[in-house]
mmCIF file of C-alpha atoms in Angstrom:
data_model
loop_
_atom_site.group_PDB
_atom_site.id
_atom_site.type_symbol
_atom_site.label_atom_id
_atom_site.label_comp_id
_atom_site.label_asym_id
_atom_site.label_seq_id
_atom_site.Cartn_x
_atom_site.Cartn_y
_atom_site.Cartn_z
ATOM 1 C CA UNK Q 161 261.017 13.503 156.509
ATOM 2 C CA UNK Q 162 257.463 14.936 156.693
ATOM 3 C CA UNK Q 163 255.110 13.497 159.313
ATOM 4 C CA UNK Q 164 253.243 10.625 157.645
ATOM 5 C CA UNK Q 165 250.248 10.192 159.987
ATOM 6 C CA UNK Q 166 248.136 12.314 162.338
ATOM 7 C CA UNK Q 167 249.555 13.003 165.791
ATOM 8 C CA UNK Q 168 247.488 11.505 168.633
ATOM 9 C CA UNK Q 169 247.869 12.917 172.164
ATOM 10 C CA UNK Q 170 246.129 12.070 175.423
ATOM 11 C CA UNK Q 171 245.222 15.410 177.029
ATOM 12 C CA UNK Q 172 243.413 13.811 180.008
ATOM 13 C CA UNK Q 173 242.562 10.225 181.014
ATOM 14 C CA UNK Q 174 240.642 8.582 178.148
ATOM 15 C CA UNK Q 175 240.545 11.955 176.326
ATOM 16 C CA UNK Q 176 242.426 12.226 173.049
ATOM 17 C CA UNK Q 177 243.152 14.884 170.447
ATOM 18 C CA UNK Q 178 244.010 13.905 166.877
ATOM 19 C CA UNK Q 179 246.028 16.515 164.982
ATOM 20 C CA UNK Q 180 245.141 15.969 161.304
ATOM 21 C CA UNK Q 181 248.320 17.175 159.605
ATOM 22 C CA UNK Q 182 248.024 20.661 161.130
ATOM 23 C CA UNK Q 183 244.716 21.240 159.312
ATOM 24 C CA UNK Q 184 242.423 20.731 162.289
ATOM 25 C CA UNK Q 185 241.992 18.824 165.543
ATOM 26 C CA UNK Q 186 239.474 16.097 166.330
ATOM 27 C CA UNK Q 187 238.732 14.660 169.771
ATOM 28 C CA UNK Q 188 237.689 11.351 171.307
ATOM 29 C CA UNK Q 189 236.168 11.198 174.791
ATOM 30 C CA UNK Q 190 235.772 7.688 176.190
ATOM 31 C CA UNK Q 191 233.376 6.767 178.998
ATOM 32 C CA UNK Q 192 232.693 3.481 180.730
ATOM 33 C CA UNK Q 193 229.971 2.476 178.243
ATOM 34 C CA UNK Q 194 230.582 4.431 175.021
ATOM 35 C CA UNK Q 195 232.703 7.177 173.494
ATOM 36 C CA UNK Q 196 232.001 10.511 171.830
ATOM 37 C CA UNK Q 197 233.942 11.778 168.816
ATOM 38 C CA UNK Q 198 234.007 15.551 168.280
ATOM 39 C CA UNK Q 199 234.559 16.695 164.680
ATOM 40 C CA UNK Q 200 235.789 14.654 161.736
ATOM 41 C CA UNK Q 201 238.454 16.917 160.249
ATOM 42 C CA UNK Q 202 238.995 17.498 156.544
ATOM 43 C CA UNK Q 203 239.138 13.850 155.517
ATOM 44 C CA UNK Q 204 242.851 13.455 154.713
ATOM 45 C CA UNK Q 205 243.324 10.471 157.014
ATOM 46 C CA UNK Q 206 241.721 7.208 158.110
ATOM 47 C CA UNK Q 207 240.120 8.789 161.155
ATOM 48 C CA UNK Q 208 237.782 5.839 161.616
ATOM 49 C CA UNK Q 209 240.815 3.565 161.863
ATOM 50 C CA UNK Q 210 242.443 5.852 164.441
ATOM 51 C CA UNK Q 211 239.289 5.746 166.557
ATOM 52 C CA UNK Q 212 239.276 1.945 166.344
ATOM 53 C CA UNK Q 213 242.848 1.915 167.697
ATOM 54 C CA UNK Q 214 241.925 4.208 170.604
ATOM 55 C CA UNK Q 215 238.733 2.515 171.823
ATOM 56 C CA UNK Q 216 236.835 -0.733 171.399
ATOM 57 C CA UNK Q 217 233.626 0.782 172.762
ATOM 58 C CA UNK Q 218 230.723 1.924 170.559
ATOM 59 C CA UNK Q 219 230.843 5.620 169.825
ATOM 60 C CA UNK Q 220 228.793 8.582 168.631
ATOM 61 C CA UNK Q 221 230.043 11.349 166.348
ATOM 62 C CA UNK Q 222 229.149 15.039 166.795
ATOM 63 C CA UNK Q 223 230.312 18.094 164.862
ATOM 64 C CA UNK Q 224 231.013 21.480 166.438
ATOM 65 C CA UNK Q 225 229.932 23.129 163.159
ATOM 66 C CA UNK Q 226 229.583 22.542 159.437
ATOM 67 C CA UNK Q 227 232.798 23.953 157.952
ATOM 68 C CA UNK Q 228 234.993 21.824 155.686
ATOM 69 C CA UNK Q 229 237.808 21.469 158.242
ATOM 70 C CA UNK Q 230 235.435 20.041 160.861
ATOM 71 C CA UNK Q 231 232.788 18.225 158.829
ATOM 72 C CA UNK Q 232 234.838 17.335 155.754
ATOM 73 C CA UNK Q 233 235.708 13.865 157.061
ATOM 74 C CA UNK Q 234 232.140 13.003 158.058
ATOM 75 C CA UNK Q 235 231.661 10.684 155.095
ATOM 76 C CA UNK Q 236 233.636 7.998 156.942
ATOM 77 C CA UNK Q 237 230.686 7.541 159.302
ATOM 78 C CA UNK Q 238 227.078 6.414 158.944
ATOM 79 C CA UNK Q 239 225.566 9.242 161.006
ATOM 80 C CA UNK Q 240 226.685 12.392 162.802
ATOM 81 C CA UNK Q 241 225.109 14.924 165.150
ATOM 82 C CA UNK Q 242 225.114 18.547 163.953
ATOM 83 C CA UNK Q 243 223.030 21.604 164.766
ATOM 84 C CA UNK Q 244 220.350 21.928 162.032
ATOM 85 C CA UNK Q 245 221.418 25.510 161.262
ATOM 86 C CA UNK Q 246 224.592 24.083 159.689
ATOM 87 C CA UNK Q 247 223.112 21.077 157.887
ATOM 88 C CA UNK Q 248 223.018 22.579 154.403
ATOM 89 C CA UNK Q 249 226.524 23.972 154.785
ATOM 90 C CA UNK Q 250 227.949 20.589 155.739
ATOM 91 C CA UNK Q 251 226.068 18.663 153.053
ATOM 92 C CA UNK Q 252 227.401 21.002 150.358
ATOM 93 C CA UNK Q 253 231.086 20.181 151.077
ATOM 94 C CA UNK Q 254 232.775 18.726 148.013
ATOM 95 C CA UNK Q 255 235.893 16.662 147.489
ATOM 96 C CA UNK Q 256 237.403 19.600 145.585
ATOM 97 C CA UNK Q 257 236.726 21.956 148.510
ATOM 98 C CA UNK Q 258 238.433 19.590 150.936
ATOM 99 C CA UNK Q 259 241.479 19.291 148.721
ATOM 100 C CA UNK Q 260 241.572 23.060 148.147
ATOM 101 C CA UNK Q 261 241.494 23.724 151.894
ATOM 102 C CA UNK Q 262 244.363 21.320 152.489
ATOM 103 C CA UNK Q 263 246.489 22.913 149.805
ATOM 104 C CA UNK Q 264 245.685 26.430 151.023
ATOM 105 C CA UNK Q 265 246.863 25.647 154.557
ATOM 106 C CA UNK Q 266 250.007 24.051 153.222
ATOM 107 C CA UNK Q 267 250.827 26.888 150.841
ATOM 108 C CA UNK Q 268 249.640 29.980 152.687
ATOM 109 C CA UNK Q 269 249.835 29.198 156.381
ATOM 110 C CA UNK Q 270 252.181 26.304 156.937
ATOM 111 C CA UNK Q 271 255.499 24.676 156.330
ATOM 112 C CA UNK Q 272 255.161 22.339 153.322
ATOM 113 C CA UNK Q 273 257.791 20.031 154.792
ATOM 114 C CA UNK Q 274 256.053 19.401 158.130
ATOM 115 C CA UNK Q 275 253.244 17.029 157.104
ATOM 116 C CA UNK Q 276 252.779 14.538 154.259
ATOM 117 C CA UNK Q 277 249.206 14.744 152.981
ATOM 118 C CA UNK Q 278 247.466 15.583 149.742
ATOM 119 C CA UNK Q 279 245.256 14.194 147.016
ATOM 120 C CA UNK Q 280 246.672 10.700 147.476
ATOM 121 C CA UNK Q 281 245.633 10.595 151.138
ATOM 122 C CA UNK Q 282 242.206 12.266 150.710
ATOM 123 C CA UNK Q 283 239.391 9.906 151.713
ATOM 124 C CA UNK Q 284 236.628 9.560 149.103
ATOM 125 C CA UNK Q 285 232.959 8.594 149.568
ATOM 126 C CA UNK Q 286 229.730 8.811 147.638
ATOM 127 C CA UNK Q 287 227.318 10.331 150.160
ATOM 128 C CA UNK Q 288 227.185 12.478 153.281
ATOM 129 C CA UNK Q 289 226.115 10.564 156.410
ATOM 130 C CA UNK Q 290 222.677 10.791 157.990
ATOM 131 C CA UNK Q 291 222.339 13.939 160.095
ATOM 132 C CA UNK Q 292 220.960 13.874 163.636
ATOM 133 C CA UNK Q 293 219.927 17.172 165.317
ATOM 134 C CA UNK Q 294 222.303 18.651 167.877
ATOM 135 C CA UNK Q 295 220.566 21.018 170.310
ATOM 136 C CA UNK Q 296 221.405 23.501 173.042
ATOM 137 C CA UNK Q 297 221.347 21.748 176.414
ATOM 138 C CA UNK Q 298 221.653 18.274 174.906
ATOM 139 C CA UNK Q 299 223.697 15.754 176.895
ATOM 140 C CA UNK Q 300 225.664 12.697 175.784
ATOM 141 C CA UNK Q 301 225.786 10.056 178.529
ATOM 142 C CA UNK Q 302 228.948 8.018 178.064
ATOM 143 C CA UNK Q 303 228.493 6.030 181.262
ATOM 144 C CA UNK Q 304 230.628 7.752 183.860
ATOM 145 C CA UNK Q 305 230.883 10.972 181.824
ATOM 146 C CA UNK Q 306 228.074 13.234 180.638
ATOM 147 C CA UNK Q 307 229.070 15.724 177.947
ATOM 148 C CA UNK Q 308 226.846 18.817 177.672
ATOM 149 C CA UNK Q 309 226.177 20.923 174.563
ATOM 150 C CA UNK Q 310 225.987 24.718 174.380
ATOM 151 C CA UNK Q 311 224.763 26.338 171.162
ATOM 152 C CA UNK Q 312 227.092 29.293 170.491
ATOM 153 C CA UNK Q 313 226.210 30.807 167.093
ATOM 154 C CA UNK Q 314 228.651 33.317 165.620
ATOM 155 C CA UNK Q 315 231.418 31.570 163.741
ATOM 156 C CA UNK Q 316 228.565 29.734 162.019
ATOM 157 C CA UNK Q 317 224.817 29.728 162.819
ATOM 158 C CA UNK Q 318 225.038 26.197 164.208
ATOM 159 C CA UNK Q 319 228.313 26.374 166.131
ATOM 160 C CA UNK Q 320 228.246 24.389 169.385
ATOM 161 C CA UNK Q 321 230.619 23.900 172.306
ATOM 162 C CA UNK Q 322 230.934 20.813 174.497
ATOM 163 C CA UNK Q 323 231.814 20.626 178.212
ATOM 164 C CA UNK Q 324 233.179 17.546 179.968
ATOM 165 C CA UNK Q 325 232.726 18.050 183.737
ATOM 166 C CA UNK Q 326 234.835 14.997 184.578
ATOM 167 C CA UNK Q 327 238.031 16.470 183.150
ATOM 168 C CA UNK Q 328 236.766 20.081 183.331
ATOM 169 C CA UNK Q 329 237.608 20.644 179.672
ATOM 170 C CA UNK Q 330 235.771 22.871 177.204
ATOM 171 C CA UNK Q 331 235.813 21.780 173.551
ATOM 172 C CA UNK Q 332 234.933 24.941 171.652
ATOM 173 C CA UNK Q 333 235.422 24.138 167.967
ATOM 174 C CA UNK Q 334 235.928 27.556 166.365
ATOM 175 C CA UNK Q 335 233.465 29.433 168.592
ATOM 176 C CA UNK Q 336 236.241 31.206 170.513
ATOM 177 C CA UNK Q 337 239.867 31.175 169.488
ATOM 178 C CA UNK Q 338 242.824 33.328 168.483
ATOM 179 C CA UNK Q 339 241.463 33.854 164.973
ATOM 180 C CA UNK Q 340 237.685 34.126 165.372
ATOM 181 C CA UNK Q 341 236.163 34.357 161.906
ATOM 182 C CA UNK Q 342 232.502 35.406 161.691
ATOM 183 C CA UNK Q 343 231.881 33.828 158.321
ATOM 184 C CA UNK Q 344 228.086 33.838 158.527
ATOM 185 C CA UNK Q 345 225.970 35.888 160.913
ATOM 186 C CA UNK Q 346 226.308 39.103 162.846
ATOM 187 C CA UNK Q 347 228.680 40.405 165.479
ATOM 188 C CA UNK Q 348 225.799 40.827 167.945
ATOM 189 C CA UNK Q 349 224.793 37.172 167.533
ATOM 190 C CA UNK Q 350 228.369 36.057 168.186
ATOM 191 C CA UNK Q 351 228.510 38.229 171.300
ATOM 192 C CA UNK Q 352 225.290 36.747 172.658
ATOM 193 C CA UNK Q 353 226.574 33.240 172.037
ATOM 194 C CA UNK Q 354 229.844 33.819 173.878
ATOM 195 C CA UNK Q 355 228.114 35.603 176.755
ATOM 196 C CA UNK Q 356 225.950 32.494 177.154
ATOM 197 C CA UNK Q 357 229.094 30.355 177.123
ATOM 198 C CA UNK Q 358 230.632 32.598 179.797
ATOM 199 C CA UNK Q 359 227.811 31.748 182.219
ATOM 200 C CA UNK Q 360 229.273 28.214 182.214
ATOM 201 C CA UNK Q 361 232.947 29.166 182.612
ATOM 202 C CA UNK Q 362 233.100 27.825 186.169
ATOM 203 C CA UNK Q 363 232.634 24.357 184.663
ATOM 204 C CA UNK Q 364 236.026 24.106 182.930
ATOM 205 C CA UNK Q 365 239.697 24.737 183.680
ATOM 206 C CA UNK Q 366 241.105 24.071 180.204
ATOM 207 C CA UNK Q 367 239.838 24.971 176.739
ATOM 208 C CA UNK Q 368 240.705 23.214 173.497
ATOM 209 C CA UNK Q 369 239.579 24.544 170.133
ATOM 210 C CA UNK Q 370 239.432 22.735 166.802
ATOM 211 C CA UNK Q 371 242.920 23.764 165.677
ATOM 212 C CA UNK Q 372 245.324 22.577 168.346
ATOM 213 C CA UNK Q 373 248.675 22.159 166.589
ATOM 214 C CA UNK Q 374 247.519 24.267 163.638
ATOM 215 C CA UNK Q 375 249.541 24.508 160.446
ATOM 216 C CA UNK Q 376 253.257 23.871 161.005
ATOM 217 C CA UNK Q 377 253.039 24.398 164.773
ATOM 218 C CA UNK Q 378 253.063 20.923 166.300
ATOM 219 C CA UNK Q 379 251.829 21.405 169.854
ATOM 220 C CA UNK Q 380 248.996 20.277 172.107
ATOM 221 C CA UNK Q 381 248.375 23.259 174.355
ATOM 222 C CA UNK Q 382 245.205 24.484 175.997
ATOM 223 C CA UNK Q 383 244.068 27.965 174.968
ATOM 224 C CA UNK Q 384 245.097 30.965 177.113
ATOM 225 C CA UNK Q 385 242.783 31.489 180.086
ATOM 226 C CA UNK Q 386 241.842 34.938 178.781
ATOM 227 C CA UNK Q 387 240.624 33.706 175.378
ATOM 228 C CA UNK Q 388 236.876 33.829 176.024
ATOM 229 C CA UNK Q 389 237.058 37.250 177.691
ATOM 230 C CA UNK Q 390 239.297 38.568 174.907
ATOM 231 C CA UNK Q 391 236.803 37.424 172.252
ATOM 232 C CA UNK Q 392 233.914 39.053 174.134
ATOM 233 C CA UNK Q 393 235.857 42.314 174.548
ATOM 234 C CA UNK Q 394 236.779 42.363 170.845
ATOM 235 C CA UNK Q 395 233.158 41.819 169.794
ATOM 236 C CA UNK Q 396 231.947 44.600 172.105
ATOM 237 C CA UNK Q 397 234.579 46.974 170.756
ATOM 238 C CA UNK Q 398 233.339 46.338 167.221
ATOM 239 C CA UNK Q 399 229.757 47.124 168.186
ATOM 240 C CA UNK Q 400 230.548 50.243 170.234
ATOM 241 C CA UNK Q 401 233.024 51.567 167.659
ATOM 242 C CA UNK Q 402 236.040 51.670 169.967
ATOM 243 C CA UNK Q 403 237.909 48.804 168.283
ATOM 244 C CA UNK Q 404 240.725 49.698 165.919
ATOM 245 C CA UNK Q 405 239.771 48.075 162.619
ATOM 246 C CA UNK Q 406 242.516 46.704 160.386
ATOM 247 C CA UNK Q 407 242.219 45.100 156.972
ATOM 248 C CA UNK Q 408 244.016 42.192 155.369
ATOM 249 C CA UNK Q 409 243.565 39.899 152.383
ATOM 250 C CA UNK Q 410 244.662 36.534 151.137
ATOM 251 C CA UNK Q 411 243.579 34.493 154.191
ATOM 252 C CA UNK Q 412 243.668 30.862 152.959
ATOM 253 C CA UNK Q 413 243.646 32.136 149.408
ATOM 254 C CA UNK Q 414 240.545 34.314 149.762
ATOM 255 C CA UNK Q 415 241.031 37.371 147.537
ATOM 256 C CA UNK Q 416 238.533 39.646 149.280
ATOM 257 C CA UNK Q 417 239.522 42.264 151.839
ATOM 258 C CA UNK Q 418 238.888 41.181 155.432
ATOM 259 C CA UNK Q 419 238.091 43.512 158.358
ATOM 260 C CA UNK Q 420 239.366 42.643 161.806
ATOM 261 C CA UNK Q 421 239.731 43.909 165.366
ATOM 262 C CA UNK Q 422 242.374 42.512 167.726
ATOM 263 C CA UNK Q 423 242.122 42.352 171.499
ATOM 264 C CA UNK Q 424 244.438 40.476 173.861
ATOM 265 C CA UNK Q 425 245.015 36.999 172.458
ATOM 266 C CA UNK Q 426 242.420 37.107 169.689
ATOM 267 C CA UNK Q 427 241.671 38.650 166.315
ATOM 268 C CA UNK Q 428 238.006 38.811 165.265
ATOM 269 C CA UNK Q 429 237.312 39.021 161.524
ATOM 270 C CA UNK Q 430 233.890 40.371 160.596
ATOM 271 C CA UNK Q 431 231.834 42.115 157.924
ATOM 272 C CA UNK Q 432 231.073 45.814 158.577
ATOM 273 C CA UNK Q 433 227.681 45.179 156.943
ATOM 274 C CA UNK Q 434 226.803 42.452 159.470
ATOM 275 C CA UNK Q 435 227.033 44.063 162.887
ATOM 276 C CA UNK Q 436 223.440 43.671 164.081
ATOM 277 C CA UNK Q 437 220.464 41.448 163.351
ATOM 278 C CA UNK Q 438 217.782 43.076 161.216
ATOM 279 C CA UNK Q 439 215.544 45.282 163.365
ATOM 280 C CA UNK Q 440 217.732 44.808 166.441
ATOM 281 C CA UNK Q 441 218.315 47.805 168.710
ATOM 282 C CA UNK Q 442 221.897 49.015 168.303
ATOM 283 C CA UNK Q 443 222.701 48.867 171.981
ATOM 284 C CA UNK Q 444 225.830 47.118 173.230
ATOM 285 C CA UNK Q 445 225.149 44.511 175.936
#
């Protein structure tokens, strides 16, 4: 029988990941005074109810970026933090887009018999919540835990990562993972963002992205230790021309041809027309 509800796992004390039917992963970090929720998924489950079961403390909600699989469930909440560069993207998400994403993952990437979700489980609301600005260097004081924010544009202009020094965990959204998609923005911008993140790498031992247990793979594993370095190396190889470019099509139903370079544990998908910012010196850093 397909799995009927999201899988909740405790990856550290008072630190939970919610696997939303293999579509995405959301997180809850509980402190002594309040909690912080990271991402809201695609909206195929009663995420607000799951949070209520995990903590009785008041909580804040922050989004790593504005894509449908991270901000699509935001309508369950009154307000969310998000970097302003992604506000318009998040506000434009429709019910049809959320449903289309869910069906694409089921049909193209996953095992249709693993999870039970669909139009009948899609949460519906009339308006997007109030948006609060998320900024580089911002900190969320949860009492005995202070979660810091690092703006890492690349995957999207407003992508942000979060570091919890108490558990030494990095929550990276889609900023660095095994399938790094540069959907908006340049390769050079993504490289700068990840190089900034690397200056903080002594602050974490484990890294969780926004797709733990993705598709039909039900797991709860930290990313490989080399992931950040592999992403940086792949981006540099694109800019200096040494990367071996491959093409593919049909990713989540997208008909257009995609260009990618693989390195180590990652594959970076990019546009050959978006390597550098306008007027930027073409010098690899």
